[in-house]
Amino acid sequence: MKWWRAAVAVVALLIVVVAAGGSSPVTLVNRMKDDAPPQLREPSMDVVIPQELPDVIALPFTVYLLVLTALVLFGLVGIILALELPRWRRRRGVRGVEIEDFEIGQTVSAVQRVEKALQEFTNHPRRPPRDAVIAAWLALEEAEERLPHQTPTEFTAKLGVDATVLKNLYQRARFGHEDVSAEQAQEAQRELGRIIRELA
């Protein structure tokens, strides 16, 4: 039985080889044959091929490059001016004059506002000590125009002199539950006199 299966396999293999040999797409070409190569035919329609590109095609790219170059140069000039102009102004002393004028005006107005605050004590001798301290502080704030976001500590720091004692007296009189004594009101008056002397 074994030889019969082997014979059928060999016959089937031969049939496949014969069938494949007749249907193969590969063909034999005789290399020895020296036929002339086929000639290319001229196209039947006349097609005009331009030899030079027109100038209109190159113009938009040139304009694009010019605009891009101008923008880059404009940006570089802007950066250089932004960096060098403040240095140039500092060398000429423009900022020093502005700061000096501002400091002079600030000193004069500080003396005037502290004198006004000191008058709050002397104009009303029968005022309760709590009201006297609060009135002096409010007069000081009105003269300086204290901003809404400023704390009393920030406000006194802007004066340029040490007003810590007056600030503490104001906070005790305004927000404290204890009574303000006449001695504390006199201390506030002495502090205002000291501020005037330091600012003068």
Coordinates of N, CA and C in Angstrom, one line a residue:
M1 N 0.8 -1.2 0.0 CA 0.0 0.0 0.0 C 0.9 1.2 0.0
K2 N 2.0 1.1 0.6 CA 2.9 2.3 0.7 C 3.4 2.7 -0.7
W3 N 3.7 1.8 -1.6 CA 4.3 2.1 -2.9 C 3.2 2.8 -3.7
W4 N 1.9 2.4 -3.5 CA 0.8 3.0 -4.3 C 0.7 4.5 -4.0
R5 N 0.8 4.9 -2.7 CA 0.7 6.3 -2.3 C 1.9 7.1 -2.9
A6 N 3.1 6.5 -2.9 CA 4.3 7.1 -3.4 C 4.1 7.4 -4.9
A7 N 3.6 6.4 -5.6 CA 3.4 6.5 -7.1 C 2.4 7.6 -7.4
V8 N 1.3 7.7 -6.6 CA 0.3 8.8 -6.9 C 0.9 10.1 -6.6
A9 N 1.8 10.3 -5.6 CA 2.4 11.5 -5.3 C 3.4 11.9 -6.4
V10 N 4.1 11.0 -7.0 CA 5.0 11.3 -8.0 C 4.3 11.7 -9.3
V11 N 3.2 11.0 -9.6 CA 2.4 11.3 -10.8 C 1.8 12.7 -10.7
A12 N 1.3 13.0 -9.5 CA 0.7 14.3 -9.3 C 1.7 15.4 -9.4
L13 N 2.9 15.2 -8.9 CA 4.0 16.2 -9.0 C 4.4 16.4 -10.5
L14 N 4.4 15.4 -11.3 CA 4.7 15.5 -12.7 C 3.7 16.3 -13.4
I15 N 2.4 16.1 -13.1 CA 1.3 16.8 -13.7 C 1.4 18.3 -13.4
V16 N 1.8 18.6 -12.2 CA 1.9 20.0 -11.8 C 3.0 20.7 -12.5
V17 N 4.2 20.0 -12.7 CA 5.3 20.5 -13.4 C 5.0 20.8 -14.8
V18 N 4.3 19.8 -15.5 CA 3.9 20.0 -16.9 C 2.9 21.1 -17.1
A19 N 2.0 21.3 -16.2 CA 1.0 22.3 -16.3 C 1.6 23.7 -16.0
A20 N 2.5 23.7 -15.1 CA 3.2 25.0 -14.8 C 4.1 25.4 -16.0
G21 N 4.7 24.5 -16.6 CA 5.6 24.8 -17.7 C 4.9 25.4 -18.9
G22 N 3.7 25.0 -19.2 CA 3.0 25.5 -20.3 C 2.3 26.9 -20.0
S23 N 2.1 27.2 -18.8 CA 1.4 28.4 -18.5 C 2.3 29.5 -17.9
S24 N 3.6 29.3 -17.9 CA 4.6 30.3 -17.3 C 4.6 31.6 -18.1
P25 N 4.6 32.7 -17.5 CA 4.6 34.0 -18.2 C 6.1 34.3 -18.7
V26 N 7.0 33.6 -18.2 CA 8.4 33.8 -18.6 C 8.6 33.2 -20.0
T27 N 9.1 34.1 -21.0 CA 9.4 33.6 -22.3 C 10.9 33.7 -22.6
L28 N 11.3 32.9 -23.4 CA 12.7 32.9 -23.8 C 13.0 33.9 -24.9
V29 N 14.0 34.7 -24.8 CA 14.4 35.7 -25.8 C 15.7 35.3 -26.5
N30 N 15.7 35.3 -27.7 CA 16.9 35.0 -28.5 C 17.9 36.2 -28.5
R31 N 18.9 36.1 -27.7 CA 19.9 37.2 -27.6 C 20.8 37.3 -28.8
M32 N 20.8 36.4 -29.6 CA 21.6 36.4 -30.8 C 21.0 37.2 -31.9
K33 N 19.7 37.5 -31.8 CA 19.1 38.2 -32.9 C 19.4 39.6 -32.8
D34 N 19.9 40.2 -33.9 CA 20.3 41.6 -33.9 C 19.3 42.5 -34.7
D35 N 18.2 42.6 -34.2 CA 17.2 43.5 -34.9 C 17.4 44.9 -34.4
A36 N 17.1 45.8 -35.3 CA 17.2 47.2 -34.9 C 16.2 47.6 -33.9
P37 N 16.5 48.4 -32.9 CA 15.5 48.8 -31.9 C 14.4 49.6 -32.6
P38 N 13.2 49.5 -32.0 CA 12.1 50.2 -32.6 C 12.3 51.7 -32.5
Q39 N 11.9 52.4 -33.5 CA 12.1 53.9 -33.6 C 10.9 54.5 -32.9
L40 N 11.3 55.6 -32.2 CA 10.2 56.4 -31.5 C 9.5 57.3 -32.5
R41 N 8.2 57.3 -32.4 CA 7.4 58.1 -33.3 C 7.3 59.5 -32.8
E42 N 7.3 60.4 -33.7 CA 7.1 61.8 -33.3 C 5.7 62.0 -32.9
P43 N 5.5 62.9 -31.9 CA 4.1 63.1 -31.4 C 3.3 63.8 -32.5
S44 N 2.1 63.4 -32.6 CA 1.2 63.9 -33.7 C 0.8 65.3 -33.4
M45 N 0.8 65.7 -32.1 CA 0.4 67.1 -31.8 C 1.6 67.9 -31.5
D46 N 1.6 69.1 -32.0 CA 2.8 70.0 -31.7 C 2.6 70.7 -30.4
V47 N 3.5 70.3 -29.4 CA 3.4 70.9 -28.1 C 4.6 71.9 -27.9
V48 N 4.3 73.1 -27.5 CA 5.3 74.1 -27.4 C 5.8 74.1 -26.0
I49 N 7.1 73.8 -25.8 CA 7.8 73.7 -24.5 C 8.5 75.0 -24.3
P50 N 8.2 75.8 -23.3 CA 8.9 77.1 -23.1 C 10.3 76.9 -22.7
Q51 N 11.2 77.6 -23.2 CA 12.6 77.5 -22.9 C 13.0 78.4 -21.7
E52 N 12.3 79.5 -21.5 CA 12.6 80.4 -20.3 C 11.4 80.6 -19.5
L53 N 11.5 80.7 -18.2 CA 10.4 81.0 -17.3 C 10.1 82.5 -17.4
P54 N 8.8 82.8 -17.4 CA 8.5 84.3 -17.4 C 8.9 84.9 -16.1
D55 N 9.1 86.3 -16.1 CA 9.5 87.0 -14.9 C 8.4 87.1 -13.9
V56 N 7.1 86.9 -14.3 CA 6.0 87.0 -13.3 C 6.1 85.9 -12.2
I57 N 6.6 84.8 -12.5 CA 6.7 83.7 -11.6 C 7.7 84.1 -10.5
A58 N 8.8 84.7 -10.8 CA 9.9 85.0 -9.8 C 9.5 86.3 -9.0
L59 N 8.6 87.1 -9.4 CA 8.3 88.4 -8.7 C 7.7 88.2 -7.3
P60 N 6.7 87.3 -7.1 CA 6.1 87.2 -5.8 C 7.1 86.6 -4.8
F61 N 8.0 85.7 -5.2 CA 9.0 85.2 -4.2 C 10.0 86.3 -3.8
T62 N 10.4 87.2 -4.8 CA 11.3 88.3 -4.5 C 10.6 89.3 -3.6
V63 N 9.3 89.6 -3.8 CA 8.6 90.5 -2.9 C 8.5 89.9 -1.5
Y64 N 8.3 88.6 -1.4 CA 8.2 87.9 -0.2 C 9.5 88.0 0.6
L65 N 10.6 87.8 -0.1 CA 11.9 88.0 0.6 C 12.2 89.4 1.0
L66 N 11.8 90.4 0.2 CA 12.0 91.8 0.6 C 11.2 92.1 1.8
V67 N 9.9 91.7 1.9 CA 9.0 92.0 3.0 C 9.6 91.3 4.3
L68 N 10.0 90.0 4.1 CA 10.6 89.3 5.3 C 11.8 90.0 5.8
T69 N 12.7 90.4 4.9 CA 13.9 91.1 5.3 C 13.6 92.4 6.0
A70 N 12.6 93.2 5.5 CA 12.2 94.4 6.2 C 11.7 94.2 7.6
L71 N 10.8 93.1 7.7 CA 10.3 92.8 9.1 C 11.4 92.4 10.0
V72 N 12.4 91.7 9.6 CA 13.5 91.3 10.5 C 14.3 92.5 10.9
L73 N 14.6 93.4 9.9 CA 15.3 94.6 10.3 C 14.6 95.5 11.2
F74 N 13.3 95.6 11.0 CA 12.4 96.4 11.9 C 12.4 95.9 13.3
G75 N 12.3 94.6 13.4 CA 12.3 93.9 14.7 C 13.7 94.1 15.4
L76 N 14.8 94.0 14.7 CA 16.1 94.2 15.3 C 16.3 95.6 15.8
V77 N 15.8 96.6 15.0 CA 15.9 98.0 15.4 C 15.1 98.2 16.6
G78 N 13.9 97.7 16.7 CA 13.1 97.8 17.9 C 13.7 97.2 19.1
I79 N 14.3 96.1 19.0 CA 15.0 95.4 20.2 C 16.1 96.3 20.6
I80 N 16.9 96.8 19.7 CA 18.1 97.6 20.0 C 17.6 98.9 20.7
L81 N 16.6 99.5 20.2 CA 16.1 100.7 20.9 C 15.5 100.5 22.2
A82 N 14.8 99.3 22.4 CA 14.3 99.0 23.7 C 15.4 98.8 24.7
L83 N 16.5 98.2 24.3 CA 17.6 98.0 25.3 C 18.5 99.2 25.5
E84 N 18.7 99.9 24.5 CA 19.7 101.0 24.6 C 19.1 102.4 25.0
L85 N 17.9 102.6 24.7 CA 17.3 103.9 25.1 C 17.3 104.2 26.6
P86 N 16.9 103.2 27.4 CA 17.0 103.5 28.9 C 18.4 103.8 29.3
R87 N 19.4 103.1 28.8 CA 20.8 103.3 29.1 C 21.2 104.7 28.7
W88 N 20.8 105.1 27.5 CA 21.2 106.4 27.0 C 20.6 107.5 27.9
R89 N 19.3 107.3 28.3 CA 18.7 108.3 29.1 C 19.3 108.4 30.5
R90 N 19.8 107.2 31.1 CA 20.4 107.2 32.3 C 21.8 108.0 32.3
R91 N 22.5 107.8 31.1 CA 23.8 108.4 31.0 C 23.6 109.9 30.9
R92 N 22.5 110.4 30.3 CA 22.3 111.8 30.2 C 21.8 112.4 31.5
G93 N 21.3 111.6 32.5 CA 20.9 112.1 33.8 C 19.4 112.5 33.8
V94 N 18.6 112.0 32.9 CA 17.2 112.3 32.9 C 16.5 111.8 34.2
R95 N 16.8 110.6 34.5 CA 16.1 110.0 35.7 C 16.5 110.7 37.0
G96 N 17.8 111.1 37.1 CA 18.2 111.8 38.3 C 17.5 113.1 38.6
V97 N 17.2 113.8 37.5 CA 16.5 115.1 37.7 C 15.0 114.8 38.1
E98 N 14.4 113.8 37.5 CA 13.0 113.4 37.9 C 12.9 113.0 39.3
I99 N 13.8 112.2 39.8 CA 13.8 111.7 41.1 C 14.1 112.8 42.1
E100 N 15.0 113.7 41.8 CA 15.3 114.8 42.7 C 14.1 115.7 42.8
D101 N 13.5 116.1 41.7 CA 12.3 116.9 41.8 C 11.2 116.3 42.6
F102 N 11.0 115.0 42.5 CA 10.0 114.3 43.2 C 10.3 114.3 44.7
E103 N 11.5 114.1 45.0 CA 11.9 114.0 46.5 C 11.7 115.4 47.1
I104 N 12.0 116.5 46.4 CA 11.8 117.8 47.0 C 10.3 118.1 47.2
G105 N 9.5 117.7 46.2 CA 8.0 118.0 46.4 C 7.4 117.1 47.5
Q106 N 7.9 115.9 47.6 CA 7.4 115.0 48.6 C 7.8 115.5 50.0
T107 N 9.0 116.0 50.2 CA 9.4 116.5 51.5 C 8.6 117.7 52.0
V108 N 8.3 118.6 51.1 CA 7.5 119.8 51.4 C 6.1 119.4 51.8
S109 N 5.5 118.5 51.0 CA 4.1 118.1 51.4 C 4.1 117.3 52.6
A110 N 5.1 116.6 53.0 CA 5.1 115.8 54.2 C 5.2 116.7 55.4
V111 N 6.0 117.8 55.4 CA 6.0 118.7 56.5 C 4.7 119.4 56.7
Q112 N 4.0 119.8 55.6 CA 2.7 120.5 55.7 C 1.7 119.6 56.2
R113 N 1.7 118.3 55.8 CA 0.6 117.4 56.4 C 0.8 117.1 57.8
V114 N 2.1 117.0 58.3 CA 2.3 116.7 59.7 C 2.0 117.9 60.5
E115 N 2.2 119.1 60.0 CA 1.8 120.3 60.8 C 0.3 120.4 60.9
K116 N -0.4 120.0 59.8 CA -1.8 120.0 59.9 C -2.3 119.0 60.9
A117 N -1.7 117.9 61.0 CA -2.1 116.9 62.0 C -1.8 117.4 63.4
L118 N -0.7 118.1 63.6 CA -0.4 118.7 64.9 C -1.4 119.7 65.3
Q119 N -2.0 120.5 64.4 CA -3.0 121.5 64.7 C -4.3 120.8 65.2
E120 N -4.5 119.6 64.8 CA -5.7 118.9 65.3 C -5.7 118.8 66.8
F121 N -4.5 118.6 67.4 CA -4.4 118.6 68.8 C -4.7 120.0 69.5
T122 N -4.0 120.9 68.9 CA -4.0 122.3 69.6 C -5.3 123.0 69.4
N123 N -6.1 122.7 68.3 CA -7.3 123.5 68.0 C -8.5 123.0 68.9
H124 N -8.4 121.8 69.4 CA -9.5 121.2 70.2 C -8.9 120.7 71.5
P125 N -8.7 121.6 72.5 CA -8.1 121.1 73.7 C -9.0 120.2 74.6
R126 N -10.3 120.4 74.4 CA -11.3 119.6 75.2 C -11.7 118.3 74.6
R127 N -11.1 117.9 73.5 CA -11.5 116.7 72.8 C -11.0 115.5 73.6
P128 N -11.8 114.4 73.6 CA -11.3 113.2 74.4 C -10.0 112.7 73.7
P129 N -9.2 112.1 74.5 CA -7.9 111.6 74.0 C -8.0 110.6 72.8
R130 N -9.0 109.7 72.9 CA -9.2 108.8 71.8 C -9.5 109.5 70.5
D131 N -10.4 110.5 70.6 CA -10.8 111.3 69.4 C -9.6 112.1 68.9
A132 N -8.8 112.6 69.8 CA -7.7 113.5 69.4 C -6.7 112.6 68.6
V133 N -6.4 111.4 69.1 CA -5.4 110.6 68.3 C -6.0 110.2 67.0
I134 N -7.2 109.8 66.9 CA -7.8 109.4 65.7 C -7.9 110.5 64.7
A135 N -8.3 111.7 65.2 CA -8.3 112.9 64.3 C -7.0 113.3 63.7
A136 N -5.9 113.2 64.6 CA -4.6 113.5 64.1 C -4.2 112.5 63.0
W137 N -4.5 111.2 63.2 CA -4.1 110.2 62.2 C -4.9 110.4 60.9
L138 N -6.2 110.7 61.0 CA -7.0 110.9 59.8 C -6.5 112.2 59.1
A139 N -6.1 113.2 59.8 CA -5.6 114.4 59.1 C -4.3 114.0 58.3
L140 N -3.5 113.2 58.9 CA -2.3 112.7 58.3 C -2.6 111.9 57.0
E141 N -3.7 111.1 57.1 CA -4.1 110.3 55.9 C -4.7 111.1 54.8
E142 N -5.4 112.1 55.2 CA -6.0 113.0 54.2 C -4.9 113.8 53.4
A143 N -3.9 114.2 54.1 CA -2.9 115.0 53.5 C -2.0 114.1 52.5
E144 N -1.8 112.8 52.9 CA -1.0 111.9 52.1 C -1.8 111.1 51.1
E145 N -3.1 111.1 51.2 CA -4.0 110.3 50.4 C -3.6 108.8 50.4
R146 N -3.9 108.2 51.6 CA -3.6 106.8 51.8 C -4.5 106.0 50.9
L147 N -3.9 105.1 50.1 CA -4.6 104.2 49.2 C -5.4 103.2 49.9
P148 N -6.5 102.7 49.3 CA -7.4 101.7 50.0 C -6.7 100.4 50.4
H149 N -5.7 100.0 49.6 CA -5.1 98.7 49.9 C -3.9 98.8 50.9
Q150 N -3.6 100.0 51.3 CA -2.4 100.2 52.2 C -2.8 100.0 53.6
T151 N -2.0 99.3 54.3 CA -2.2 99.1 55.8 C -1.5 100.3 56.5
P152 N -1.8 100.5 57.7 CA -1.2 101.6 58.4 C 0.3 101.5 58.4
T153 N 0.9 100.3 58.5 CA 2.3 100.1 58.5 C 2.9 100.5 57.1
E154 N 2.2 100.2 56.0 CA 2.7 100.6 54.7 C 2.6 102.1 54.5
F155 N 1.5 102.7 55.1 CA 1.4 104.1 55.0 C 2.5 104.9 55.7
T156 N 2.8 104.5 57.0 CA 3.8 105.1 57.7 C 5.2 104.9 57.1
A157 N 5.4 103.8 56.4 CA 6.7 103.5 55.8 C 6.9 104.5 54.6
K158 N 5.8 104.9 54.0 CA 5.9 105.8 52.8 C 6.2 107.2 53.3
L159 N 6.0 107.5 54.5 CA 6.3 108.9 55.0 C 7.8 109.2 55.0
G160 N 8.7 108.2 55.2 CA 10.1 108.4 55.2 C 10.7 108.6 56.5
V161 N 9.8 108.6 57.6 CA 10.3 108.8 59.0 C 9.7 107.7 59.8
D162 N 10.2 107.5 61.0 CA 9.7 106.5 61.9 C 8.4 107.0 62.6
A163 N 7.3 106.5 62.2 CA 6.0 106.9 62.8 C 5.3 105.7 63.5
T164 N 6.2 104.8 64.0 CA 5.6 103.5 64.6 C 4.8 103.8 65.8
V165 N 5.3 104.7 66.7 CA 4.6 105.0 67.9 C 3.2 105.6 67.6
L166 N 3.1 106.6 66.7 CA 1.9 107.2 66.3 C 0.9 106.2 65.7
K167 N 1.5 105.3 64.9 CA 0.7 104.2 64.3 C 0.1 103.3 65.4
N168 N 0.9 102.9 66.3 CA 0.4 102.0 67.4 C -0.7 102.7 68.3
L169 N -0.5 104.0 68.5 CA -1.5 104.8 69.3 C -2.8 104.8 68.5
Y170 N -2.7 105.1 67.2 CA -3.9 105.1 66.4 C -4.6 103.8 66.4
Q171 N -3.9 102.7 66.2 CA -4.5 101.4 66.2 C -5.2 101.0 67.5
R172 N -4.5 101.4 68.6 CA -5.1 101.2 69.9 C -6.4 102.0 70.1
A173 N -6.4 103.3 69.7 CA -7.5 104.2 69.8 C -8.7 103.7 68.9
R174 N -8.3 103.3 67.7 CA -9.4 103.0 66.7 C -10.0 101.6 66.9
F175 N -9.1 100.6 67.2 CA -9.6 99.2 67.2 C -9.5 98.6 68.5
G176 N -8.9 99.2 69.5 CA -8.7 98.6 70.8 C -10.0 98.8 71.7
H177 N -10.1 98.0 72.7 CA -11.2 98.1 73.6 C -10.9 98.9 74.9
E178 N -9.6 99.2 75.1 CA -9.2 99.9 76.2 C -9.3 101.4 76.0
D179 N -9.5 102.2 77.0 CA -9.6 103.6 76.9 C -8.2 104.2 76.6
V180 N -8.2 105.3 75.9 CA -6.9 106.0 75.6 C -6.8 107.1 76.6
S181 N -5.6 107.1 77.3 CA -5.4 108.1 78.4 C -4.9 109.4 77.8
A182 N -5.0 110.4 78.7 CA -4.5 111.8 78.3 C -3.0 111.7 78.1
E183 N -2.3 110.9 78.8 CA -0.8 110.7 78.6 C -0.5 110.2 77.2
Q184 N -1.3 109.2 76.8 CA -1.1 108.7 75.4 C -1.4 109.7 74.3
A185 N -2.4 110.6 74.6 CA -2.7 111.6 73.6 C -1.5 112.6 73.6
Q186 N -0.9 112.9 74.8 CA 0.3 113.8 74.8 C 1.5 113.1 74.1
E187 N 1.6 111.8 74.3 CA 2.7 111.1 73.6 C 2.5 111.2 72.1
A188 N 1.3 111.1 71.6 CA 1.0 111.2 70.2 C 1.4 112.6 69.7
Q189 N 1.1 113.6 70.5 CA 1.5 115.0 70.2 C 3.0 115.2 70.1
R190 N 3.7 114.6 71.0 CA 5.2 114.6 71.0 C 5.7 113.9 69.8
E191 N 5.1 112.8 69.4 CA 5.5 112.1 68.2 C 5.3 112.9 66.9
L192 N 4.2 113.6 66.9 CA 4.0 114.5 65.7 C 5.0 115.6 65.6
G193 N 5.4 116.2 66.8 CA 6.4 117.2 66.8 C 7.7 116.7 66.4
R194 N 8.0 115.4 66.8 CA 9.3 114.8 66.4 C 9.3 114.6 64.8
I195 N 8.2 114.1 64.3 CA 8.1 113.9 62.8 C 8.3 115.2 62.1
I196 N 7.7 116.3 62.6 CA 8.0 117.6 61.9 C 9.4 118.0 62.0
R197 N 10.1 117.8 63.1 CA 11.5 118.1 63.2 C 12.4 117.2 62.2
E198 N 12.0 116.0 62.1 CA 12.8 115.1 61.2 C 12.6 115.4 59.8
L199 N 11.4 115.8 59.4 CA 11.1 116.1 58.0 C 11.5 117.5 57.6
A200 N 11.7 118.4 58.6 CA 12.1 119.8 58.3 C 13.5 119.9 57.8

